Amino acid sequence: MKSIEELKAIRDRTLKEMSIRDNEDKMRIVVGMATCGIAAGAKNVMNAFIDELNKRNINNVTVSMTGCIGICRLEPVAEVFDATGEKTTYVKLDAEKARRIVAEHIVNQKVVTEFTVGAAER
Amino acid sequence: MVYRSHVLICNGTGCTASKVPEIMARLEKALAEKGLEKEVKIVKTGCFGLCEKGPIMVVYPEGATYCHVAPDDIEEIVNEHLVKGRIVKRLLLGDKDVEDVAKSLDNVGFFNRQVRIALRNCGVINPEVIDEYIARDGYMALAKALTEMTPQQVIDEIKKSGLRGRGGGGFPTGMKWQFAANQVSDQKYVCCNADEGDPGAFMDRSILEGDPHSVIEAMAIAGYAIGANQGYIYVRAEYPIAVQRLQIAISQAREYGLLGKNIFGTDFSFDLDIRLGAGAFVCGEETALMTSIEGHRGEPRTRPPFPAVKGLWGKPTILNNVETYANIPVILLKGADWFNTIGTEKSKGTKVFAIGGKINNTGLVEIPMGMTLREVIYDIGGGIPKGKKFKAAQTGGPSGGCIPASHIDVPIDYDNLLELGSMMGSGGMIIMDEDNCMVDIAKFFLEFTVDESCGKCPPCRIGTKRMYEILDRITSGKGEEGDIEKLELLAENIKQSALCGLGQTAPNPVLSTIRYFRDEYEAHVKEHRCPAGVCRALLKYFIIPDKCKGCSLCSKKCPVGAISGEIKKPYVIDQNKCIKCGVCMDTCKFAAIEKK
Ligand SMILES: Cc1cc2nc3c(=O)[nH]c(=O)nc-3n(C[C@H](O)[C@H](O)[C@H](O)COP(=O)(O)O)c2cc1C
Ligand code: FES
């Protein structure tokens, strides 16, 4: 170790990996992964969320799973909770849509209305 | 590599002893079967402190904390939680009926009343991965010291923080460093005391197992401050996991150049070696420890000269405790002023205690100095089992004393404990309830010091033995008028004339129990009675005629045939035959047997 910069680089890189272990007031993405969700491709959706967040170096959002959210015909479903607990439900997702949600909802704080459960039900 | 879930599993000594290796193997296998190895990361951590509820497992991102995990639970955790995202509520620690698991721990006083400085990384990082330590600002304090501060500035900051030694004596750390820094010498040494001989204490072990780099970093900082380029960690060989993690940590630090030549490109060089001790209590005493590192029999010598002047191989040396070191990097990074906001007037920061004995949450806790014993016992420790009454707490182990229930609201710090006739010690805290006999407790600790006395000086070698004999006499019903006074006289003489701290403090448990529980001693001596019902020789078992149904069960179970009678009539115990084993009391279905 010849410099503090080297040390900081290791710190920042590892911190990113470890950020999942610290769950204080963060945004959360919860993907429905019951049988219905998995059959509809929820796993791809989840991986896309994780991958996109990682690519963009976003450490303060966790991705987790839950059981059946109760709207099986609209699977894959994901819920985005912002830091205050406000919930947005996205439905009929695929990997591409997941990436857009990261770009627009997470990064730019704008709900992607066209993918929400409200839009699908209309 | 980014994983969607991290599963933290405690690999502390406590949990490891409860099938963690099997749990790890089952988990790895189950993840492989489900094809989840690339999505779920298994992280080995050090002790969470709640060993009593172990094995402990924490699953992120949800932060679900599972307790008493058994190998057979693994399948369910994988299938439910890791595959389907459904928390296994029956295994949750804390509130099991919450919607949001993160909240399940909110009401667990054990965690939320603690302030974790020395234990900051225990149960949080993988101690075998140096990057995880670095991620939590590890080695930043060393970098700051080497590149932005002079050695004197480092010492000044430690002095200003008010940090006092956590190994027992409570000597101001900054002052100790200053003494050693002031010495002019071609060679100086930095030593770490990881002997941890106090029975029941295991905080040093947990720090070494859960966060070895914090000690390594602090020792390098100390080396820079006093002008030493070599350090030794003296650790007992009975701590195999700690030794192994230290070895891994030292070699990783060397690989990164955080130990070795020209650290951070400066002209400061420092390296570390481990020395194993055989586990003798006296080797925790500083001069004996250094004699042992030099390869001789671990016996103490007189002070002065103090080690800061003449220590290891006659060179200026500082010795600090593991927990003392673990505080150093945080103090340098956050500053002495921050550290000063925690604790009391003369005792700054926190102290780790290993709470054991009659308490619900046995384990390791780090509390801010100044917290009361009541808060430790009831808020963090979860109270006394079976609703029994708190009687006293023993702190400072065989060198300390007891704090009786009447002082339960005294804020815990160095000076208050000394005033009460006990001491902070290294942090063992044994909780006693109404069923503990204080004479018996004093005898227990004295027996320990008699065994561990190195034998070099007569007051300790012979004096403690004589005290033990008197206590043994008292507890076997042969106490004589004047015994208590003899104990007091011997105790004072030993304290004043013994060579090292072991002998000088050995009488403390006896003196402090006499101070607060003289009536119990008197009951033993004068009435040949043990009020708590512990000392066997003083007990008698009786059958209460009104309650005895004459079922004959006890007489069948009695190993010496001391119980006789007629069916359906009250039985009787022959006191001459009775060996006081208590089997009759355990067998009786009608609670018709009492001991007095
Ligand atoms: C009999 C005896 C046993 C001791 N055992 C330990 C021990 O196990 N660990 C420890 O750190 N200090 C122990 N000490 C205290 C050390 O002598 C020394 O004061 C301490 O390690 C200094 O470090 P500190 O200032 O950081 O507390 C013991 C002292 C005596 C007299
Ligand atoms: S050893 Fe696992 S919690 Fe202490």
Short mmCIF file of C-alpha atoms in Angstrom, two decimals, chain B residues 32 43 64 75 87 130 132 156 190 199 232 237 343 357 449 463 481 566 575:
data_model
loop_
_atom_site.label_atom_id
_atom_site.label_comp_id
_atom_site.label_asym_id
_atom_site.label_seq_id
_atom_site.Cartn_x
_atom_site.Cartn_y
_atom_site.Cartn_z
CA ALA B 32 -25.91 -25.16 -4.96
CA VAL B 43 -20.45 -14.35 4.96
CA ALA B 64 -33.92 -10.85 9.23
CA GLU B 75 -33.79 -26.21 3.98
CA ILE B 87 -39.37 -14.69 6.17
CA ILE B 130 -9.30 -7.48 4.88
CA GLU B 132 -14.39 -5.73 4.45
CA ASP B 156 -1.92 14.12 22.43
CA VAL B 190 4.52 -2.59 21.28
CA PRO B 199 -12.82 -16.63 34.29
CA TYR B 232 3.95 -8.87 19.74
CA ALA B 237 -3.20 -21.04 22.93
CA GLY B 343 -19.16 8.20 29.21
CA GLY B 357 -24.52 -16.22 35.77
CA THR B 449 -6.06 -17.60 42.70
CA GLY B 463 -1.27 -16.45 52.42
CA GLU B 481 -15.23 -17.74 66.46
CA GLU B 566 -44.59 -47.30 55.95
CA GLN B 575 -29.74 -37.70 59.24
#
